[in-house]
Structures are given as structure tokens and as C-alpha cells.
PDB file of C-alpha atoms in Angstrom:
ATOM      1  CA  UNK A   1      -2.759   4.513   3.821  1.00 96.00           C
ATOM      2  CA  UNK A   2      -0.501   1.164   3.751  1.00 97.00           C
ATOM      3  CA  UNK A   3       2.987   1.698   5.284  1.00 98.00           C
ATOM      4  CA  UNK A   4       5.127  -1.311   4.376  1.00 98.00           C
ATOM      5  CA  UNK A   5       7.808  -1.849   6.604  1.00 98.00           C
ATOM      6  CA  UNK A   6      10.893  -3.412   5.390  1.00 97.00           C
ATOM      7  CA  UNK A   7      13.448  -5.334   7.988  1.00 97.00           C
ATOM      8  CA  UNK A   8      13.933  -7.585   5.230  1.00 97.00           C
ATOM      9  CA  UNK A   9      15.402  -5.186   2.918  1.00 94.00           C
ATOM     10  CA  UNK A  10      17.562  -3.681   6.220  1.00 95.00           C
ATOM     11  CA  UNK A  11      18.799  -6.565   7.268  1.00 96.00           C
ATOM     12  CA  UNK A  12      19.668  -8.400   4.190  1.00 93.00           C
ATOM     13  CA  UNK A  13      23.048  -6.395   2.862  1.00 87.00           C
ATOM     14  CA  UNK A  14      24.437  -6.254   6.341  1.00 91.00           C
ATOM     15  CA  UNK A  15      28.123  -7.857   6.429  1.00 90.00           C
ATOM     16  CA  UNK A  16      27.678  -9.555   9.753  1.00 93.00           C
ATOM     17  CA  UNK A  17      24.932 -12.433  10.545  1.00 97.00           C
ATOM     18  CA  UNK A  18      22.407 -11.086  12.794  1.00 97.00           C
ATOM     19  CA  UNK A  19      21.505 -14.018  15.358  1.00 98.00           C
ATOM     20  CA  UNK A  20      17.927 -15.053  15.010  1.00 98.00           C
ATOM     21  CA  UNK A  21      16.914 -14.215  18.380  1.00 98.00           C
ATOM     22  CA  UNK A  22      17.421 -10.583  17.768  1.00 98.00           C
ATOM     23  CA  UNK A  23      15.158 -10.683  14.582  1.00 98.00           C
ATOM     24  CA  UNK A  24      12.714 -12.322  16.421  1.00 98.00           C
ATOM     25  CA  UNK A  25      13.116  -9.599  18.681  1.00 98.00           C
ATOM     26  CA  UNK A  26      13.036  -6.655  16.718  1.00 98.00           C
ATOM     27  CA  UNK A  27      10.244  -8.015  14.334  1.00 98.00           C
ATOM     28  CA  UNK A  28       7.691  -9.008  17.272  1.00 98.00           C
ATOM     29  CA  UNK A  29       7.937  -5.004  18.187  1.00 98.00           C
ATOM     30  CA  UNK A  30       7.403  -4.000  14.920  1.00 98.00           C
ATOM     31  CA  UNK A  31       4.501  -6.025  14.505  1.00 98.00           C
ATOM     32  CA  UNK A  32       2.728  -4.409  17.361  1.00 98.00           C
ATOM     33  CA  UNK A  33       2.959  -1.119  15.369  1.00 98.00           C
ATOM     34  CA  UNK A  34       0.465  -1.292  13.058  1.00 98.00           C
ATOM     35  CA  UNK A  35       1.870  -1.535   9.637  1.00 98.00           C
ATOM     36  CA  UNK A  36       0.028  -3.139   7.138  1.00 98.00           C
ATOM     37  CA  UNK A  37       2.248  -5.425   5.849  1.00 98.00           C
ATOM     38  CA  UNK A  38       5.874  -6.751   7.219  1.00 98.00           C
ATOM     39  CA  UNK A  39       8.167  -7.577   4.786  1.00 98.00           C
ATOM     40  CA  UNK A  40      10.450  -9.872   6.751  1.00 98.00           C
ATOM     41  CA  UNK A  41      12.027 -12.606   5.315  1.00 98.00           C
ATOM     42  CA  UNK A  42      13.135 -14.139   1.832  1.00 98.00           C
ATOM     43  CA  UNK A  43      13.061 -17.709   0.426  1.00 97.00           C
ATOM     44  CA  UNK A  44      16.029 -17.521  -1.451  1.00 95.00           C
ATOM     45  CA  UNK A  45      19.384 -19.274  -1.815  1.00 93.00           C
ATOM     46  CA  UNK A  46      21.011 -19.045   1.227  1.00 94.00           C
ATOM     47  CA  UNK A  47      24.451 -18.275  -1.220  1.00 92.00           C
ATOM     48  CA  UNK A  48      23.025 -15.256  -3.054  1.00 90.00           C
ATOM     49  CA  UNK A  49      21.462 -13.903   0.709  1.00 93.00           C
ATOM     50  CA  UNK A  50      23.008 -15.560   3.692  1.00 96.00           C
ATOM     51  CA  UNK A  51      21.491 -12.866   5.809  1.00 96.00           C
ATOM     52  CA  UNK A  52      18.556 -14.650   5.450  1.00 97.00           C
ATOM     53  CA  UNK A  53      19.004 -18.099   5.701  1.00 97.00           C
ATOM     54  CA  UNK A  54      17.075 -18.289   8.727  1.00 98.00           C
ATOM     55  CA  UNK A  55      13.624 -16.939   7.333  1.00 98.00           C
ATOM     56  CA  UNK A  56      11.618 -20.190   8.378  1.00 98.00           C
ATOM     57  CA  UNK A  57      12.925 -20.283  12.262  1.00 98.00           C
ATOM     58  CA  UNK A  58      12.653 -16.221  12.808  1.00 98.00           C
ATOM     59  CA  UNK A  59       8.857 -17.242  11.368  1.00 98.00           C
ATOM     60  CA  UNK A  60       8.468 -19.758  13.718  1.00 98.00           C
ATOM     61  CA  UNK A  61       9.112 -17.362  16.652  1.00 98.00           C
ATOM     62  CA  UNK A  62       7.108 -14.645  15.849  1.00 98.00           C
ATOM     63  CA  UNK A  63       3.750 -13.782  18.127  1.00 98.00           C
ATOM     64  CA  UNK A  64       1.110 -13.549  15.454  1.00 97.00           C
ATOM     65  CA  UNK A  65      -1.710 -13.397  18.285  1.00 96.00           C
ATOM     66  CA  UNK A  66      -2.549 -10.090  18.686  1.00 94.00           C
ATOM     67  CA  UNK A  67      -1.272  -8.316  15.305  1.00 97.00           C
ATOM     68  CA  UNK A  68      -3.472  -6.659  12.294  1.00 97.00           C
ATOM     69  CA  UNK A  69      -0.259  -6.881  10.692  1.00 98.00           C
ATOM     70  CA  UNK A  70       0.057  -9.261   7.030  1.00 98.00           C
ATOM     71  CA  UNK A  71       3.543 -10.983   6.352  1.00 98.00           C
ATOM     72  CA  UNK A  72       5.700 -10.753   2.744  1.00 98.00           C
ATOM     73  CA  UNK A  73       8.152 -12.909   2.145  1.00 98.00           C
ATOM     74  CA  UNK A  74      10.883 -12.338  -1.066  1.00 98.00           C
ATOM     75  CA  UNK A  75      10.834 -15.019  -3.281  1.00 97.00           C
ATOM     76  CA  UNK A  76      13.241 -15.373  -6.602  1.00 94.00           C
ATOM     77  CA  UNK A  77      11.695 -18.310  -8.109  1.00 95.00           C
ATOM     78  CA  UNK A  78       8.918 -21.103  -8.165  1.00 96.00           C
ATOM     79  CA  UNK A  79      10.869 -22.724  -5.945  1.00 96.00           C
ATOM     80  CA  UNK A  80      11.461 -20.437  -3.108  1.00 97.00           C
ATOM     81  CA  UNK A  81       7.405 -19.805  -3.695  1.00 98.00           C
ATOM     82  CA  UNK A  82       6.378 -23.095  -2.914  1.00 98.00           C
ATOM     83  CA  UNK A  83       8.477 -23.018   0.148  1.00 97.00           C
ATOM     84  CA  UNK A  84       6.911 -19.645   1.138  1.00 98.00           C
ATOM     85  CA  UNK A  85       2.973 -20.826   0.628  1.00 98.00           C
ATOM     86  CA  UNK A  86       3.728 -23.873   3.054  1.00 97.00           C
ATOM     87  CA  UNK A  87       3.844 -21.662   5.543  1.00 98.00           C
ATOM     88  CA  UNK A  88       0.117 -20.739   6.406  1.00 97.00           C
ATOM     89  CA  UNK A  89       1.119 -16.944   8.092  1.00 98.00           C
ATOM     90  CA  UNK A  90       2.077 -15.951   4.757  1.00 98.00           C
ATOM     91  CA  UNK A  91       0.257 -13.214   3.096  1.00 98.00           C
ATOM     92  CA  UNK A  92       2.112 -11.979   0.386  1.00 98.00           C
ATOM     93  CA  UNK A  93       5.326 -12.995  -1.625  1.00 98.00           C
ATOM     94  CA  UNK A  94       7.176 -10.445  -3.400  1.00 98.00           C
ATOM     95  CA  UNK A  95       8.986 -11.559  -6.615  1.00 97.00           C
ATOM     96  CA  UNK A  96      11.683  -8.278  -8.119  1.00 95.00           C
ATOM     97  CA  UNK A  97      10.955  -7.863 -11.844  1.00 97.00           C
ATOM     98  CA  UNK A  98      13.134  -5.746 -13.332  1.00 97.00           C
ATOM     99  CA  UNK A  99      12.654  -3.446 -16.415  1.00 96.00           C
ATOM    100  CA  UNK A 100      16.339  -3.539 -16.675  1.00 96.00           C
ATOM    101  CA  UNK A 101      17.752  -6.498 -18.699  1.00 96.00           C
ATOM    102  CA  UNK A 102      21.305  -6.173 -17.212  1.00 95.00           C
ATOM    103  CA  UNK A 103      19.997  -5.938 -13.436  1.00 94.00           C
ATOM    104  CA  UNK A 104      17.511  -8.926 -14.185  1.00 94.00           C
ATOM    105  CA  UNK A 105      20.679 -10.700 -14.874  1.00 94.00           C
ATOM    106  CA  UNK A 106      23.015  -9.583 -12.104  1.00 90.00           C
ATOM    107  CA  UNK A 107      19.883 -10.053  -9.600  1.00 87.00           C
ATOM    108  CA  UNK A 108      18.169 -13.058 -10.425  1.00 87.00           C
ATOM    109  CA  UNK A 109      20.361 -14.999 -12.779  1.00 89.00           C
ATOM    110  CA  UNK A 110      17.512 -14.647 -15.676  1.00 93.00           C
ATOM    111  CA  UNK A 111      16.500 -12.697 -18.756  1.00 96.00           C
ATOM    112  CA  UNK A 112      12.887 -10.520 -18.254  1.00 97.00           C
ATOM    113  CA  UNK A 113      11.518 -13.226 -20.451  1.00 97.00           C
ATOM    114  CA  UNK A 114      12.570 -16.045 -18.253  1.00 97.00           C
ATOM    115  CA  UNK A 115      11.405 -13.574 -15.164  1.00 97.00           C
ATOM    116  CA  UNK A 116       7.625 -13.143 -16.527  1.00 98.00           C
ATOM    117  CA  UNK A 117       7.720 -17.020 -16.784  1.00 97.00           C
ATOM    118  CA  UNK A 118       8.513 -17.215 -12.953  1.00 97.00           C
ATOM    119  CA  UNK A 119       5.657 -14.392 -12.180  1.00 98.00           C
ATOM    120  CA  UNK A 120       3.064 -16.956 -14.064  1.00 98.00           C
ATOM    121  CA  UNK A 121       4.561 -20.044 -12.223  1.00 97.00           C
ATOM    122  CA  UNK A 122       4.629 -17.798  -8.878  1.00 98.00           C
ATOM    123  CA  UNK A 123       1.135 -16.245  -9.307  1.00 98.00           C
ATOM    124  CA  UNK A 124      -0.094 -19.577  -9.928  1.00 97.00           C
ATOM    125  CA  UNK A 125       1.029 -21.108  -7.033  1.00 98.00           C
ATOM    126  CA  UNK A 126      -0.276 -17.759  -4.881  1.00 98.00           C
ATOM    127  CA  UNK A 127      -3.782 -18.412  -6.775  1.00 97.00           C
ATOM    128  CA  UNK A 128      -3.914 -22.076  -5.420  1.00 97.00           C
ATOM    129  CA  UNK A 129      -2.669 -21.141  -2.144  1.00 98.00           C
ATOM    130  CA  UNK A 130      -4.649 -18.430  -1.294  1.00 98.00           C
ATOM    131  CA  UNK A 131      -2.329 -16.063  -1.129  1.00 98.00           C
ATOM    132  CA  UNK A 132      -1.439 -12.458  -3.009  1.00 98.00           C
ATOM    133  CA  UNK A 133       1.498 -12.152  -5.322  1.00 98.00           C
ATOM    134  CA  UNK A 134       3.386  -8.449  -4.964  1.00 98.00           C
ATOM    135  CA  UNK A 135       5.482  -7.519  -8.350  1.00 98.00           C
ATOM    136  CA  UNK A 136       8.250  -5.002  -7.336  1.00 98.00           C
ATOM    137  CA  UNK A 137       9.299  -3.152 -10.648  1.00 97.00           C
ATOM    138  CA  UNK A 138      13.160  -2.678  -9.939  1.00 95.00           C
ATOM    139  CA  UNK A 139      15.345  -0.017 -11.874  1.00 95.00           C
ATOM    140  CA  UNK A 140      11.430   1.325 -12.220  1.00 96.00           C
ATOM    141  CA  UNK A 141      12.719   5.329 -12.100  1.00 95.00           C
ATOM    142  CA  UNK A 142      15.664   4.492 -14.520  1.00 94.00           C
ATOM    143  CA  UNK A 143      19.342   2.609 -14.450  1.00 93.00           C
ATOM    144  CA  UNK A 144      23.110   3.066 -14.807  1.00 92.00           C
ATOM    145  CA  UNK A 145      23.116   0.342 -17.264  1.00 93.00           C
ATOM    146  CA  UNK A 146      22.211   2.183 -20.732  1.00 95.00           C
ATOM    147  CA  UNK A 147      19.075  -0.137 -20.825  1.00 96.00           C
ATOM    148  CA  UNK A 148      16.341   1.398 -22.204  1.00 95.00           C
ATOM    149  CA  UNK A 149      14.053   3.188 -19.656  1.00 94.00           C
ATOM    150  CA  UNK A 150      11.043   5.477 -19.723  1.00 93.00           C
ATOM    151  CA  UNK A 151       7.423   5.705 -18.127  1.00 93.00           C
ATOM    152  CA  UNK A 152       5.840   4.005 -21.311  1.00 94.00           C
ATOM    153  CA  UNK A 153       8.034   0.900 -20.623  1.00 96.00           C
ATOM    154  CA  UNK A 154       6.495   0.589 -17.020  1.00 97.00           C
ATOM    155  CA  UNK A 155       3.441   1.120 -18.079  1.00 96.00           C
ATOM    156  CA  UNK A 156       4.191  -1.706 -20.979  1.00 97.00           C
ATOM    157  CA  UNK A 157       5.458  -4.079 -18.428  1.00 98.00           C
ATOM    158  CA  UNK A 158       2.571  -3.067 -16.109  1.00 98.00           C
ATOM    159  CA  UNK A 159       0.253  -4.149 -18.717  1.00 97.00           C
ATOM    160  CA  UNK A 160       1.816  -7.671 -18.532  1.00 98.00           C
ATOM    161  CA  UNK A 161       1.357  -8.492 -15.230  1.00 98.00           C
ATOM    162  CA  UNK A 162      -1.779  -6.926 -15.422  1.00 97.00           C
ATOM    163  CA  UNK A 163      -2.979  -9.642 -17.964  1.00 97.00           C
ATOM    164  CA  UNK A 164      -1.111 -12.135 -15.676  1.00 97.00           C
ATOM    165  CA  UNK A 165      -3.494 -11.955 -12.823  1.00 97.00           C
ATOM    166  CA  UNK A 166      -1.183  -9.692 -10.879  1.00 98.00           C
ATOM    167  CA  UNK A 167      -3.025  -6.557  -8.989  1.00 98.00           C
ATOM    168  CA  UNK A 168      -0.228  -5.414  -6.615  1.00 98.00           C
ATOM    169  CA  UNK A 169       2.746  -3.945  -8.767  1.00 98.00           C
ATOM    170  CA  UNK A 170       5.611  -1.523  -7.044  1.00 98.00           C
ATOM    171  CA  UNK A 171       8.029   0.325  -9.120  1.00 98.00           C
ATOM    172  CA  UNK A 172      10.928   0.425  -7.189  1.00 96.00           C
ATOM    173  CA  UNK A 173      13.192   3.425  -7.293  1.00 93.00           C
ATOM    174  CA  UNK A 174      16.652   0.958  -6.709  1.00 86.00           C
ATOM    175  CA  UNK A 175      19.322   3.175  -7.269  1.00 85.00           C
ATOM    176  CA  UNK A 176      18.109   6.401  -5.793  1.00 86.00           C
ATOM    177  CA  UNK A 177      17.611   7.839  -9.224  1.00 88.00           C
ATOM    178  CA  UNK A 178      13.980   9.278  -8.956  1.00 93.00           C
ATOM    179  CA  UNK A 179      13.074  12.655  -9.013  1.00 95.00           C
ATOM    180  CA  UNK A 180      10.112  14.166  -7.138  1.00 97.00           C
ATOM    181  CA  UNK A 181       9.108  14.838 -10.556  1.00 97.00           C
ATOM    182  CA  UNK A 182       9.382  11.944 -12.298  1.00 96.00           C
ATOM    183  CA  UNK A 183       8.367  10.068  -8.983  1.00 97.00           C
ATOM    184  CA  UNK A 184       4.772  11.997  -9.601  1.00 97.00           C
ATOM    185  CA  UNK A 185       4.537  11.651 -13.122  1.00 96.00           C
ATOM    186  CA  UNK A 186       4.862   8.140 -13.559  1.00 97.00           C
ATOM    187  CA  UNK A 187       2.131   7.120 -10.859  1.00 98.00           C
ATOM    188  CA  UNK A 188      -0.364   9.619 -12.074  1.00 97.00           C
ATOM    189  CA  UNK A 189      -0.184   7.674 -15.459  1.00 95.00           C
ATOM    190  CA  UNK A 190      -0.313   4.219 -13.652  1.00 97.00           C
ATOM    191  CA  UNK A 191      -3.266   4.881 -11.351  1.00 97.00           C
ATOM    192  CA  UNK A 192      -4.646   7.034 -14.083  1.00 96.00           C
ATOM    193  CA  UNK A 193      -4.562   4.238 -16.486  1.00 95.00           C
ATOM    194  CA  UNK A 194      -4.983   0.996 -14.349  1.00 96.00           C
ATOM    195  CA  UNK A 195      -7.353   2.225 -11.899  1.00 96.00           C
ATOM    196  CA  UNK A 196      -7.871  -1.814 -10.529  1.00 96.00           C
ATOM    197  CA  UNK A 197      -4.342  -2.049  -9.544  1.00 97.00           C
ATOM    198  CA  UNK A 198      -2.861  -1.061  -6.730  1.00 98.00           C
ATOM    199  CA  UNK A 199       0.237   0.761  -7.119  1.00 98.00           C
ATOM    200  CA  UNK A 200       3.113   1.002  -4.341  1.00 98.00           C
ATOM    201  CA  UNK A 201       5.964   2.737  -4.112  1.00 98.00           C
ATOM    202  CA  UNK A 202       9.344   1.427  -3.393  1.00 97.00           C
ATOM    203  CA  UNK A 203      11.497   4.387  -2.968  1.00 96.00           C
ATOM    204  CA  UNK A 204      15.257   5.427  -2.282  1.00 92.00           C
ATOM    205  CA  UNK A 205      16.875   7.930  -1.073  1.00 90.00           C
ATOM    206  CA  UNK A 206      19.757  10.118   0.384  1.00 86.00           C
ATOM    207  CA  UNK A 207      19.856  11.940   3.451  1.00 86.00           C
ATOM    208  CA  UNK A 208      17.598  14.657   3.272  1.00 91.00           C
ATOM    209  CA  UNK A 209      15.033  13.516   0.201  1.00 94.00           C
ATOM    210  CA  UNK A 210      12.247  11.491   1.969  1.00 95.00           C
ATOM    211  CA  UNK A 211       9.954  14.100   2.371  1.00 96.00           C
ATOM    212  CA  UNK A 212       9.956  15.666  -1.356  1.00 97.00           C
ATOM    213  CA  UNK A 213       9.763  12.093  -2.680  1.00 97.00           C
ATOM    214  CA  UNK A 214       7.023  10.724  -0.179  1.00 98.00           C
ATOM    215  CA  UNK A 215       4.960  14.143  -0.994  1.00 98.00           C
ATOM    216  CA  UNK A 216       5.244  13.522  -4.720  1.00 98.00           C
ATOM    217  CA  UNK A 217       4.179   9.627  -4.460  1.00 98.00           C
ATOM    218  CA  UNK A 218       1.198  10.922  -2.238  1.00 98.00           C
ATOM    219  CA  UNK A 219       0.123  13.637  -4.681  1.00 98.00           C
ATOM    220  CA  UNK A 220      -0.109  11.749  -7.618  1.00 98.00           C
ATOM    221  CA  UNK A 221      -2.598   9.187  -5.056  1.00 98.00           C
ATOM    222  CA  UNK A 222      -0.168   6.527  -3.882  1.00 98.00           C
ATOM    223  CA  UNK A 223      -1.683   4.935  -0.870  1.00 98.00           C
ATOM    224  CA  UNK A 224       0.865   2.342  -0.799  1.00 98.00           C
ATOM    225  CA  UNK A 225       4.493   2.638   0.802  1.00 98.00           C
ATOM    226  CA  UNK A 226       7.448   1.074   1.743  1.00 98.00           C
ATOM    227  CA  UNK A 227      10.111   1.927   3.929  1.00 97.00           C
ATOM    228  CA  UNK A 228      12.373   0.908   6.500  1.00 96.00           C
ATOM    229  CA  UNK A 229      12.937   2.478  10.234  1.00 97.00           C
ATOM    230  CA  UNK A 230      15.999   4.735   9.975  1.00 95.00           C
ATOM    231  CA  UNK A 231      16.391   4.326   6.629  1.00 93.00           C
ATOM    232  CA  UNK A 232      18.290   1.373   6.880  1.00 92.00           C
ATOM    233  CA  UNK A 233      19.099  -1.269   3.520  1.00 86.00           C
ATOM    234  CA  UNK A 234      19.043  -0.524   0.071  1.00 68.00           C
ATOM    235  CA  UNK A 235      20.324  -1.837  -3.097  1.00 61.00           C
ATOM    236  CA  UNK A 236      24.117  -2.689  -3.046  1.00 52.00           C
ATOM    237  CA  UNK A 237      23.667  -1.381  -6.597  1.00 48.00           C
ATOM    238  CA  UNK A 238      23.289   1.793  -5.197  1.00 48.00           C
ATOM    239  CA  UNK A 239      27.252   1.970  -4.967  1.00 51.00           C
ATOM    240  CA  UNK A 240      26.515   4.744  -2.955  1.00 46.00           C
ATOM    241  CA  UNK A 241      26.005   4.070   1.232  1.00 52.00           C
ATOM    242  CA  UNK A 242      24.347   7.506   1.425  1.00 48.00           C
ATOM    243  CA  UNK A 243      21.386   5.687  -0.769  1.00 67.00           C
ATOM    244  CA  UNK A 244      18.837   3.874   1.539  1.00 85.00           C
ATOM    245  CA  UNK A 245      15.525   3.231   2.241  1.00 92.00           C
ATOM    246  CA  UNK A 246      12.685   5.879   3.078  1.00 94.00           C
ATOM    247  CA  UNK A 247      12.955   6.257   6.552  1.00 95.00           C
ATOM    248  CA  UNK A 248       9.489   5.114   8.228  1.00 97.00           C
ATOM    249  CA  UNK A 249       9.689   7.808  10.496  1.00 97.00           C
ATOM    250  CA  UNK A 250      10.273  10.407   8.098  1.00 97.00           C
ATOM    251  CA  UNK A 251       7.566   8.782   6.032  1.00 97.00           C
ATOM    252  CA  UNK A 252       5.173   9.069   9.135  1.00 98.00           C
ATOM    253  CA  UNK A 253       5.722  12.395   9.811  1.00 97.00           C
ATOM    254  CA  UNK A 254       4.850  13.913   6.221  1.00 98.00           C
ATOM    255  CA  UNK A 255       1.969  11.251   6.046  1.00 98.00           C
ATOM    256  CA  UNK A 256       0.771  13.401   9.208  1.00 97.00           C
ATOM    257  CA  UNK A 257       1.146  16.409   7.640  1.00 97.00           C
ATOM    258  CA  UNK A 258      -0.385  15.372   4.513  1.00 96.00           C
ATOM    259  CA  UNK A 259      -4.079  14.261   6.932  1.00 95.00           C
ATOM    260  CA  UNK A 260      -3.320  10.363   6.331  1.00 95.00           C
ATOM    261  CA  UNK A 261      -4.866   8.563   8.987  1.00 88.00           C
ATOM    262  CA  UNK A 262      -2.184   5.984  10.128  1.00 90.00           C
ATOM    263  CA  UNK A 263      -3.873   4.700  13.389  1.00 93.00           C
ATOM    264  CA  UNK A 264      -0.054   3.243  14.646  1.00 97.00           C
ATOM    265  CA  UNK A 265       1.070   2.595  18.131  1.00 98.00           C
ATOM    266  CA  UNK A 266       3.608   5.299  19.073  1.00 97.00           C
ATOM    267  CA  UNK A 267       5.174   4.123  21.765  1.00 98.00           C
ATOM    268  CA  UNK A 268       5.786   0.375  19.175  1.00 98.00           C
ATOM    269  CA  UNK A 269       7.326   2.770  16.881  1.00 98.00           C
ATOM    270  CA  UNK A 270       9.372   4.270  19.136  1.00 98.00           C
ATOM    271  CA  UNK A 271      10.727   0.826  21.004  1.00 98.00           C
ATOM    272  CA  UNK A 272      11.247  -0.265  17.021  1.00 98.00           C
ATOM    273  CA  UNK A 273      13.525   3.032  16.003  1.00 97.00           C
ATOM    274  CA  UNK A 274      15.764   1.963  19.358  1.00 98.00           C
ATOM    275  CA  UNK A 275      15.906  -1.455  17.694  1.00 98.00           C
ATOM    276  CA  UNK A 276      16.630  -0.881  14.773  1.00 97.00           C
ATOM    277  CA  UNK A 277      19.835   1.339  16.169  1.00 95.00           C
ATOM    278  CA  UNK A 278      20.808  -1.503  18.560  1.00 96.00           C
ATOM    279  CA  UNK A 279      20.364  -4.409  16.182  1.00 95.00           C
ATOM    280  CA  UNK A 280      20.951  -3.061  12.659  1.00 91.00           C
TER     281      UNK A 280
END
């Protein structure tokens, strides 16, 4: 089982800077946790995100020594990508596609045609780099736009990237409009149908819908998940401040019950939940 944890997406939407000494702090205990992957930073225009303007000195002060732990960094175009791969404890870059015209606009300042051209510059430069290109599928459980949406148009766009070189795709759940349900029936026909790609989920949700949601992802053999410690972040989108991400601890606990072996440090978790309260 992957857990991806998500400061990144915490931190981001917050109103008030938070000094880079307290990232540094608060993502040096995470990464003594265990997660597979920490999504903690974005190379984007400091104007669209000042939250994380400071990406490449709260990099510089992390202690990668003694860490199983991979690093993601957001990127929005080629150029924030080239800026990522320069930095060799990169793993990952994560570039939000969005099966939403209308939120592909309002997020990225492009059309979905103009997007898939970034994902072939982007995957390009990952290629040469050595480094893996993650395509989160945004408004992937529907939208409050009118744009058309169903599981055949993921699967369409899936297809794309698919043919683009790209093998790590995340439908991501940004409003908080998925359904157990639909949550279960959309990744059965991904894995079903794309057995070489590996499918995460990028979930929402309100106060009291981790577990049903995380349960349904795992059913239908998602072995791939993101979330944030106390549910923290989400999509501004949202409109709603109830709507956040899966809380890691929640996630953990019906992981547990579920037999996943996780193999985290519980006393790293526990020094990252008091973090996350003090700093967050």
C-alpha cells in the first residue's frame, strides 16, 4: 500500500505565510514516517500560490539521510518542470489535468488541449531526467460547472496519457463530489482495463466520509492514496470549508482494518498529527 502524504496541498490555501523554518520542521517529521511519497512543494508562480514560493529553500533544508521516503513536487507547466528536475531529490512531479474545461481554465490558465501539450513537454523532460511524471485527473468524480462528466470520459482521457508515456494517473475527487459508489465503480473499470497503470486516488471529503470512501477505493484494488494529516487543504473550489483532504490518520486506521501492511513509525505519525495542529 502507498500512502501519499500531502503538506503541499495543506499548506498551500492557507491565508497566512507559514515561515520556512516551520515547514522544514514539520516535513523532516513526516519524512521519518514512512510514507511513500511526500508531496511537498510546487514550482509554480509565486502569484497564483504564494504559499509556496519558498519550495527550493524548504528543499534545501530537508534531512534526506535516513528516509525511504520519494519527493513530488506540483508543477503547472514546462517551465516550473525544468525547475523541478534540477533538483536531483526529486522523484516525482505532479502536473493537475483536468477533465473539466472550465476548471482547466480557472486552474491553469489553459484549454485541456493546451494541458495534454504541457503533459508531453513535462513527461519529456521527466523521461530525460530520470524522473516519474504523476497525472492528477481533477474534477475526476464530476463538477459544478455543467461540463460534461462520466466514467467513459476518464477512461478516454486515461487512454491519452496512457499513449503519452504516462503510468501514474490519479483521479482526483476536487470538490468532494464522489460517492462510495461511484468512487468504486470508476477504479474497477480503470484497473480493470489498464492493468499497467497505476491508479491513485485523490480523494475529498467532509467530516465523517473518509472511511466509506477509503473502503470503496480499496475494494475496487487501489493501492495508491493520498491524504493529508488532519484532513487539512483542499480545493478552494470546494466553496465549502467542511470539504478537505482524507485525513491520514483516518486513512491508516481503515487501511489496518482492511490487513494493509503499512510498516509506518507510530510515534513519527504521532509527533506529525501535533504538527500539523501547531503549524497548520
Amino acid at each position: 500500500m502507498k500512502l501519499i502524504e500531502c503538506p503541499r496541498d495543506a499548506m498551500q490555501g492557507l491565508p497566512h505565510f507559514i515561515p520556512t523554518g516551520e515547514k522544514i520542521r514539520y516535513l523532516n517529521t513526516l519524512l521519518k514516517v514512512g510514507f511513500d511519497t511526500l508531496d511537498f512543494g510546487s514550482f509554480v508562480s509565486p502569484k497564483a500560490i504564494p504559499q509556496m514560493r519558498d519550495t527550493a529553500d524548504v528543499l534545501a533544508g530537508l534531512d534526506l539521510t535516513d528516509t525511504r521516503t520519494q519527493l513530488l513536487a506540483i508543477v503547472a507547466n514546462g517551465r516550473g518542470a525544468e525547475d523541478a528536475v534540477r533538483h536531483e531529490a526529486i522523484r516525482y512531479l505532479g502536473f493537475p489535468l483536468s477533465v473539466s474545461e472550465t476548471f482547466q481554465l480557472r486552474n491553469t490558465n489553459k484549454t485541456i488541449g493546451q494541458a495534454f501539450a504541457e503533459v508531453e513537454t513535462i513527461n519529456r523532460l521527466c523521461r530525460e531526467a530520470g524522473r516519474e511524471l504523476v497525472v492528477y485527473l481533477s474534477m475526476g468524480f464530476g463538477n459544478p460547472y455543467g461540463d460534461p462528466y462520466s466514467p467513459e470520459i476518464v477512461g478516454q482521457f486515461s487512454e491519452r496519457l496512457i499513449d503519452l508515456g504516462v503510468r501514474i494517473i490519479a483521479p482526483s475527487d476536487t470538490v468532494g463530489s464522489s460517492t462510495p459508489e461511484g468512487i468504486e465503480s470508476l477504479f474497477r473499470h480503470l484497473i480493470s482495463r489498464y492493468p499497467e497503470v497505476e491508479f491513485g486516488a485523490h480523494l475529498h471529503a467532509r467530516p465523517g466520509e473518509t472511511a466509506e470512501k477509503v473502503r470503496a477505493a480499496w475494494r475496487a484494488g487501489v493501492r495508491r492514496m493520498d491524504g493529508a494529516l488532519k484532513g487539512f487543504g483542499g480545493c478552494p473550489m470546494a466553496k465549502d470549508d467542511l470539504t478537505g483532504n482524507l485525513a491520514t490518520e483516518e486513512m491508516i486506521a481503515v487501511l489496518e482494518q482492511e490487513g494493509a501492511d503499512m510498516n509506518l513509525n507510530k510515534a513519527a505519525l504521532a509527533e506529525g498529527e501535533r504538527l500539523a495542529s501547531e503549524i497548520l
